[in-house]
Coordinates of C-alpha atoms in Angstrom, one line a residue:
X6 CA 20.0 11.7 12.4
X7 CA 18.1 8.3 11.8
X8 CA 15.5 8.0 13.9
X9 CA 13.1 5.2 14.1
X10 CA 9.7 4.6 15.6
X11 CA 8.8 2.1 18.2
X12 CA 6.2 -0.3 17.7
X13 CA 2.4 -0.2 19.4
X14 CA -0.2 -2.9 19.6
X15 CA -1.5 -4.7 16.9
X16 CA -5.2 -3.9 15.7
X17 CA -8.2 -6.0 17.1
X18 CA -9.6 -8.1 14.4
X19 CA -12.2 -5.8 13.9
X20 CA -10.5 -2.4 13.6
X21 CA -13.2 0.6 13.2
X22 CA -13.8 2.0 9.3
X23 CA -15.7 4.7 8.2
X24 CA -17.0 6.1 4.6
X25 CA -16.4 9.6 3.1
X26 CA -17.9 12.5 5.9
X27 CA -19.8 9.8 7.6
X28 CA -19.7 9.8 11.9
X29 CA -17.1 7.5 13.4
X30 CA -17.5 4.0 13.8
X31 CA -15.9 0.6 14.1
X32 CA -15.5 -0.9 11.0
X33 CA -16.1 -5.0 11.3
X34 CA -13.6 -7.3 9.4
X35 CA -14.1 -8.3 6.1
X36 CA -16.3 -11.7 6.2
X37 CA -14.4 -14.6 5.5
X38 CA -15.5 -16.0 2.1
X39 CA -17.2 -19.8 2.2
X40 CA -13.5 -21.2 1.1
X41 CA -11.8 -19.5 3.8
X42 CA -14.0 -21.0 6.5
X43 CA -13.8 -24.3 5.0
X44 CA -10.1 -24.0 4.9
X45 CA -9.5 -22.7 8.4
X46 CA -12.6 -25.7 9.4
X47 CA -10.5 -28.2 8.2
X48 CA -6.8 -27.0 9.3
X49 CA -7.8 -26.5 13.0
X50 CA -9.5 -30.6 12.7
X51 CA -6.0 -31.5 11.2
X52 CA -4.2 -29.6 14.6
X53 CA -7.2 -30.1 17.5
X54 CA -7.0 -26.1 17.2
X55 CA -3.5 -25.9 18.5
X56 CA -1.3 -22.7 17.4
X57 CA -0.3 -23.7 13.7
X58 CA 3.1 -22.7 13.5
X59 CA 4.4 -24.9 10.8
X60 CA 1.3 -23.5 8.7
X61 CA 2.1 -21.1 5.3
X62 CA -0.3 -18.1 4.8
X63 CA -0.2 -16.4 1.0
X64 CA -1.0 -12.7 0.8
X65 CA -1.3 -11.5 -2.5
X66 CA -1.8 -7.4 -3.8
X67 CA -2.9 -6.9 -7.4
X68 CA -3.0 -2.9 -7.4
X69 CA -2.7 -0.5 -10.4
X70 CA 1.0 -0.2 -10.7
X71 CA 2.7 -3.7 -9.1
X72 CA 1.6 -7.5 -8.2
X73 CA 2.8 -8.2 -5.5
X74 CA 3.3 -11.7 -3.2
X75 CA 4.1 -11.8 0.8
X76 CA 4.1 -15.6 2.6
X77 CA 4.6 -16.2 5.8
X78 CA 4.3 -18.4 9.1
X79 CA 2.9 -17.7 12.6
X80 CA 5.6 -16.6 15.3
X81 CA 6.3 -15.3 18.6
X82 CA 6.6 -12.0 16.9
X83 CA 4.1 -12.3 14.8
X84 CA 4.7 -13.6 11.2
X85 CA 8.1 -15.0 9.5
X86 CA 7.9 -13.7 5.9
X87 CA 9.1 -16.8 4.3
X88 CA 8.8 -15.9 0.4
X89 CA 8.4 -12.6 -0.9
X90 CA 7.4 -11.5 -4.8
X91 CA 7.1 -8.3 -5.9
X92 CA 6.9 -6.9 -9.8
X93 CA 5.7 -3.5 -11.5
X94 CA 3.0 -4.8 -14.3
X95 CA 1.1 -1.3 -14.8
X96 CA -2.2 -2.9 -15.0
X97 CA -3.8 0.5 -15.1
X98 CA -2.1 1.8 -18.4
X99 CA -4.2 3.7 -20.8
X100 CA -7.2 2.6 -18.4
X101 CA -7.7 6.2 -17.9
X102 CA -8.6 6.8 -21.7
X103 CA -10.2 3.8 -22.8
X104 CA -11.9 2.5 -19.7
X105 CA -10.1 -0.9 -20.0
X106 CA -6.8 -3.1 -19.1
X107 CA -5.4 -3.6 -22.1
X108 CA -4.3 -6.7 -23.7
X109 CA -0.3 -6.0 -22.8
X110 CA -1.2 -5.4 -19.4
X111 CA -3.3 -8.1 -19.0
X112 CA -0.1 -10.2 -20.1
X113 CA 2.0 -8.5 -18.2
X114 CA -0.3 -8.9 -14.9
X115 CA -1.0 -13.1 -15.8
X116 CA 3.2 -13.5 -16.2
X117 CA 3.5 -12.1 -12.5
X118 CA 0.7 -14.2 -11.1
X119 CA 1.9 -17.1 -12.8
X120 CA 5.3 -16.9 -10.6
X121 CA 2.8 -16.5 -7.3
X122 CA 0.6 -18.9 -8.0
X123 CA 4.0 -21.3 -8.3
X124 CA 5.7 -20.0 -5.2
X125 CA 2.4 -20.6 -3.4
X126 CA 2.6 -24.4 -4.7
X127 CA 6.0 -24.8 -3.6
X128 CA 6.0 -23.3 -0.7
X129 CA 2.6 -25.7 0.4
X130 CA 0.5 -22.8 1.4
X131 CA -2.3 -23.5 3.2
X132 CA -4.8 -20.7 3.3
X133 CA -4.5 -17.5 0.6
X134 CA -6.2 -14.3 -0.1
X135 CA -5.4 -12.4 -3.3
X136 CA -7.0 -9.0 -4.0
X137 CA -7.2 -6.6 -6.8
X138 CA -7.7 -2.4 -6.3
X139 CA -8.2 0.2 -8.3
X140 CA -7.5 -1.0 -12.0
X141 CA -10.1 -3.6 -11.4
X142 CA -12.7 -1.5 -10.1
X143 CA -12.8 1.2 -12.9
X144 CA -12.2 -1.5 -16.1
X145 CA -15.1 -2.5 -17.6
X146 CA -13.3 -5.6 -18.8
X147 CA -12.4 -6.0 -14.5
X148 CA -15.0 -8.8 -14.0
X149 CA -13.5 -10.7 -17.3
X150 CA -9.6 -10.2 -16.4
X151 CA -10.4 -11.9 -12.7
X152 CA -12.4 -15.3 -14.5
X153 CA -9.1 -15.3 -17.0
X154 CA -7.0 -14.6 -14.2
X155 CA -8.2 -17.6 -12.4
X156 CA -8.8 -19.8 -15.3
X157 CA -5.1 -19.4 -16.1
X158 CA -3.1 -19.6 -12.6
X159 CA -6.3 -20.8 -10.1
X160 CA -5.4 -17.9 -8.3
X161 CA -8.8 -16.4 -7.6
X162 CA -8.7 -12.5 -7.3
X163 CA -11.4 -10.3 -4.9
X164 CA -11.9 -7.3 -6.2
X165 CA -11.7 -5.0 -2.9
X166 CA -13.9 -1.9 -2.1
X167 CA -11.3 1.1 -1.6
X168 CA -12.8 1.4 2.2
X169 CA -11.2 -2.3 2.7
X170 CA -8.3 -1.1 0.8
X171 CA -7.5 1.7 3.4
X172 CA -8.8 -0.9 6.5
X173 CA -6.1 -3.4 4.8
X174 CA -3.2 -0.9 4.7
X175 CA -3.8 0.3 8.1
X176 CA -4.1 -2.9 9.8
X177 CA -1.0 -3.9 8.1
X178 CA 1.1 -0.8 9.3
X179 CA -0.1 1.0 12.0
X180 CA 2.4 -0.3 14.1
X181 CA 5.1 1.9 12.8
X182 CA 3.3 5.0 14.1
X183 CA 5.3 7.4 16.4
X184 CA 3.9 7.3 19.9
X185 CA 2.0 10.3 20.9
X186 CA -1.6 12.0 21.4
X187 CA -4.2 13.1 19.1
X188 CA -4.9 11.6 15.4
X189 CA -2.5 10.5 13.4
X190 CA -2.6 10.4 9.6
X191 CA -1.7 7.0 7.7
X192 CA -2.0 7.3 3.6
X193 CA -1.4 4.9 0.9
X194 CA -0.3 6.1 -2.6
X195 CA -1.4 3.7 -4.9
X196 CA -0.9 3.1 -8.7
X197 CA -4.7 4.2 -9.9
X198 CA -5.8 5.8 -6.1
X199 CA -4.8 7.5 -2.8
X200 CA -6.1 6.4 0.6
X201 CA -6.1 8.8 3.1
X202 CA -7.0 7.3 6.8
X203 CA -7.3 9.1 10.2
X204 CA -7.1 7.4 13.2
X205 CA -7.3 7.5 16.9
X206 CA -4.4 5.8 18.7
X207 CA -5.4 6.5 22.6
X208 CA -7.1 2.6 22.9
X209 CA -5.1 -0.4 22.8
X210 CA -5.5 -0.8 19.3
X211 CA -6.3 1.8 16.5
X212 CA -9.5 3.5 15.7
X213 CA -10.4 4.7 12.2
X214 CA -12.2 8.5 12.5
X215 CA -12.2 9.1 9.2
X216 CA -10.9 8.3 5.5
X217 CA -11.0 9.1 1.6
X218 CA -10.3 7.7 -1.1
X219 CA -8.8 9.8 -3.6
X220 CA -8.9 8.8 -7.6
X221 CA -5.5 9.8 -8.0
X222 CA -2.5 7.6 -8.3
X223 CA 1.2 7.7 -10.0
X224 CA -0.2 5.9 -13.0
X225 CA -3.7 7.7 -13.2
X226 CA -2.1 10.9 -11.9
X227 CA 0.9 11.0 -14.6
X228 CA -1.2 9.8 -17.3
X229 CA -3.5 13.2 -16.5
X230 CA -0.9 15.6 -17.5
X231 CA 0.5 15.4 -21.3
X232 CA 4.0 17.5 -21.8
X233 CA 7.5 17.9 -23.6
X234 CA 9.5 16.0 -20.9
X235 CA 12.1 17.3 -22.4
X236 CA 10.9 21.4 -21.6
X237 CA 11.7 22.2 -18.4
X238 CA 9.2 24.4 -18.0
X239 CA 6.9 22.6 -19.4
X240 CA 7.5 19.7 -16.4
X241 CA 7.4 22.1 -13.6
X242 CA 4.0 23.7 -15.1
X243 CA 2.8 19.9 -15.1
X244 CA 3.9 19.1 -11.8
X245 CA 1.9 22.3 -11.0
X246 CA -1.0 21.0 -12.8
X247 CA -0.6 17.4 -10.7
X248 CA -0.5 19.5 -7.5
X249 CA -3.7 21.1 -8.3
X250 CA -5.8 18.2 -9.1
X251 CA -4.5 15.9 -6.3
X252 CA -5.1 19.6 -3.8
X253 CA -9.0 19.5 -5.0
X254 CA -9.0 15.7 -5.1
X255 CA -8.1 16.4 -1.1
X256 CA -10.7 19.4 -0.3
X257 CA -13.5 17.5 1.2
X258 CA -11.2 15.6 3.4
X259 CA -8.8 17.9 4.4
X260 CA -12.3 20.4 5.5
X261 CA -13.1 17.3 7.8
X262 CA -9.3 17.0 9.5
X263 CA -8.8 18.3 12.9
X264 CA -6.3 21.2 13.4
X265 CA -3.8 19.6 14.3
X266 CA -2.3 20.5 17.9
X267 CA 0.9 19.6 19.5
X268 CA 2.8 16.5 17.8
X269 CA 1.3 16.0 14.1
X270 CA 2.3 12.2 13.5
X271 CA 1.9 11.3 9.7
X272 CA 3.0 7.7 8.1
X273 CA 3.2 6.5 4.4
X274 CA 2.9 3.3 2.8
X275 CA 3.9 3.1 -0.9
X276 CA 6.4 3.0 -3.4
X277 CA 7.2 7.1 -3.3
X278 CA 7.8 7.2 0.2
X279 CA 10.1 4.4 0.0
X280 CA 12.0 5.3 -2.8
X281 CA 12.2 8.8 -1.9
X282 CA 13.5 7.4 1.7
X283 CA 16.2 5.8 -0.1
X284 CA 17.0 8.6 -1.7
X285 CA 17.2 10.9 1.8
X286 CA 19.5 8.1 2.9
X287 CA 21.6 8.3 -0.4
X288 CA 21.2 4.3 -0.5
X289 CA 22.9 2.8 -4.0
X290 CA 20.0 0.3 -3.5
X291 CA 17.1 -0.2 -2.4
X292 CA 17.3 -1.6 1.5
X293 CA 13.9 -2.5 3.2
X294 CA 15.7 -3.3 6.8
X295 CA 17.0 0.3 6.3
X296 CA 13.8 1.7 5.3
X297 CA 10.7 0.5 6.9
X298 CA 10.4 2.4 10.3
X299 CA 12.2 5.3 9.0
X300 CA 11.6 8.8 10.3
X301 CA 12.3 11.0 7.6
X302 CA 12.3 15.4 8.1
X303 CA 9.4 16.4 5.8
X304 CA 11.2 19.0 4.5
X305 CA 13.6 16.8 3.3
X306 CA 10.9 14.7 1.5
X307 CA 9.8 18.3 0.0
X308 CA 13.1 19.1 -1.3
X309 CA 13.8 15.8 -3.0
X310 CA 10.1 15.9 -4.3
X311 CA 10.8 18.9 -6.1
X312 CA 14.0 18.3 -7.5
X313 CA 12.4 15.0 -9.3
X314 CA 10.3 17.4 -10.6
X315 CA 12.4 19.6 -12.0
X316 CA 14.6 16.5 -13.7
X317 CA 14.8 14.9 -16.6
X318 CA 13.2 11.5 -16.9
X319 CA 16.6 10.5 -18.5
X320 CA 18.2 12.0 -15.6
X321 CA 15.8 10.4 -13.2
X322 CA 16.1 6.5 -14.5
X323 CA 20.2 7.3 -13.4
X324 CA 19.5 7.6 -9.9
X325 CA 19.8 4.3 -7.6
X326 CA 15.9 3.3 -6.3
X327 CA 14.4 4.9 -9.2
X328 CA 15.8 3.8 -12.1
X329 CA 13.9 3.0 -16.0
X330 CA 10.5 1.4 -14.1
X331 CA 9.9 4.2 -12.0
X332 CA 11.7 7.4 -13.5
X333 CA 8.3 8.2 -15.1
X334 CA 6.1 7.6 -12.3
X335 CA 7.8 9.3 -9.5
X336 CA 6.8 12.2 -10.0
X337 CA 3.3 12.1 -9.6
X338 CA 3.8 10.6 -6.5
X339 CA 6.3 13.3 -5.5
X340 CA 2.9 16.0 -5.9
X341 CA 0.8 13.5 -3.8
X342 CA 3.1 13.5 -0.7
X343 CA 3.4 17.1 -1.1
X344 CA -0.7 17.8 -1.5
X345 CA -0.7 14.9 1.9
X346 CA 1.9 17.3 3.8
X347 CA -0.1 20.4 2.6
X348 CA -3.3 19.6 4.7
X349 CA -1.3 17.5 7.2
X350 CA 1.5 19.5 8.3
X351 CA 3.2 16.9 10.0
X352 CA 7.2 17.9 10.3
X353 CA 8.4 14.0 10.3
X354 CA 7.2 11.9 8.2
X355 CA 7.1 7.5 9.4
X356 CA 7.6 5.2 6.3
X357 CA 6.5 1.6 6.3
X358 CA 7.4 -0.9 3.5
X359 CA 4.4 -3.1 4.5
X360 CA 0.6 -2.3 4.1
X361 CA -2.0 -4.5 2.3
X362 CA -0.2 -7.8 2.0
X363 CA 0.5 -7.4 5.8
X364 CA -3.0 -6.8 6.8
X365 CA -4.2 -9.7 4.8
X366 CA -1.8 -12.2 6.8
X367 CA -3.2 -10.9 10.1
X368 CA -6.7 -11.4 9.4
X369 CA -6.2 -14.8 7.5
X370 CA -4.0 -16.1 10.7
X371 CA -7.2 -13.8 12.9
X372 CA -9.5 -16.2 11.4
X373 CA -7.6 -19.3 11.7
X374 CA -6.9 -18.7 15.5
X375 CA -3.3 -18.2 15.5
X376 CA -2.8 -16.1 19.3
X377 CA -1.9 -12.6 18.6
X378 CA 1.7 -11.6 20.1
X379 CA 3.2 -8.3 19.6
X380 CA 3.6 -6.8 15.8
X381 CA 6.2 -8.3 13.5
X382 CA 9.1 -6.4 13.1

């Protein structure tokens, strides 16, 4: 049966954060950059600091794998998503081997930008933050991509630290979280890196114990293992061999976890546990009002993960969600839920289709004074 969580509070604007093994603490918001203040400075002259409603906030994700766009305008409920982008440009190709985006991917990565950087013209958007992850941090060739990104489109990229990565994907979907007691695990499976958070859900907004960073995403992760897709045997041995890395990627972290008593509540944000979602609901397309908020059994997650792994990729880019873009990625994600449910043995599983973008959008309208009401649905 469906089942689908109810929402809690939304985070303060200073939700806690914490670094690898270090003691708990609150975790400040990111500062807001000289443009943002002047920005906000000027819109609450134009409005005598009333609520601005009629105002359009830009949100934009640059990770490893997809670009992706969210913009949106105060409500009673929060935000009203008003435009929405979203494209696979595998900026972290290769990066793995040579240390660098390459040309193609820089291409690909400035043709998807292009398209946000006119939505966010057309739509008249009034305050923006654009981040880039992962790819950006290894490159060596990161610093010169961002001055060519902006030279290009004028959209100027930050290049976050993964801890604001994890505070970003947490403030954007916490809300999904099944109510309950104890810690509660949200991840994030990225393109080039997995965030791992734990948080404590007893105050009125969450509280981040603990969190990792993993360097291990569906493009860095698939790009580790080199195999005859077409042996079968050799795909299980290097889903194996994905397991095992991601497992030792997760040993410090998973030493730190609780043990887990009573209710273990565990929620995802990413592309894998979306489209493996769709795929427990045997959608012939992708269907985000069907998906975000999802409870899914874990062992159902499990099952599909390692049937992917057992398939073809020619058999893969045939099933609906998956198809040519992500038939080769999939299954590295598939051995990163499966190393997630291994030290968190949660038997549901909650799935958001909202994360980064989301959090942005909550601290931009934060810092421009929009009043907080209960979390967008």
């Amino acid at each position: 049966m469906v089942q689908r969580s109810r929402p809690l509070p939304q985070p303060s604007p200073n939700p806690g954060q914490r670094g690898n093994g270090a003691p708990a603490a609150s975790l400040p918001a990111a500062p807001p950059t000289p443009l943002m203040r002047a920005a906000a400075d000027a819109l609450r002259s134009a409005t005598g600091g009333r609520w601005p409603s009629r105002k359009s906030y830009a949100a934009i994700d640059l990770g490893t794998n997809n670009c992706r766009l969210l913009i949106a305008k105060p409500s009673a409920d929060g935000f009203i998503v008003v435009d929405a982008f979203s494209r696979i440009v595998r900026l972290g190709e290769g990066l793995a081997a040579s240390g660098r985006i390459s040309d193609v991917a820089i291409e690909r990565a400035i043709a998807a930008l292009s398209i946000c950087a006119d939505k966010l013209r057309r739509r008249h958007v009034t305050l923006a933050r654009s981040v880039a992850t992962e790819a950006c941090r290894r490159a060596s060739n990161g610093p010169a991509f961002i001055d060519r990104v902006y030279r290009e489109t004028g959209i100027a990229l930050d290049i976050i630290t993964a801890e604001e990565e994890a505070r970003l994907a947490v403030l954007g979907c916490h809300a999904l979280l099944e109510p309950g007691e104890g810690p509660a695990l949200i991840f994030d499976i990225g393109g080039g890196s997995t965030e791992l958070v734990l948080v404590d859900t007893e105050g009125p907004a969450p509280r981040i114990l603990d969190w990792q960073s993993a360097p291990w995403g569906v493009v860095s992760l698939t790009e580790s293992e080199v195999f005859d897709p077409e042996d079968s045997e050799a795909r299980l041995a290097a889903y194996a061999g994905m397991r095992a890395r991601v497992t030792d990627a997760f040993r410090s972290f998973a030493a730190r976890l609780p043990k887990p008593e009573g209710s273990v509540r565990l929620l995802g944000t990413s592309g894998t546990v979306t489209t493996l979602a769709s795929l427990h609901l045997e959608l012939p397309r992708y269907d985000r009002a069907a998906i975000d908020g999802l409870i899914v059994p874990s062992a159902s997650m499990r099952a599909i993960s390692g049937r992917l792994a057992a398939m073809a990729i020619s058999d893969r880019r045939l099933l609906p969600c998956i198809g040519t873009e992500r038939a080769d990625l999939v299954v590295a994600g598939c051995a990163i839920l499966e190393s997630i449910l291994d030290i968190w043995p949660a038997e549901r599983l909650g799935v958001a289709d909202r994360g980064i973008r989301e959090g942005i959008l909550r601290g931009l309208m934060d810092r421009d004074g929009v009043p907080r009401h209960r979390a967008a649905s």
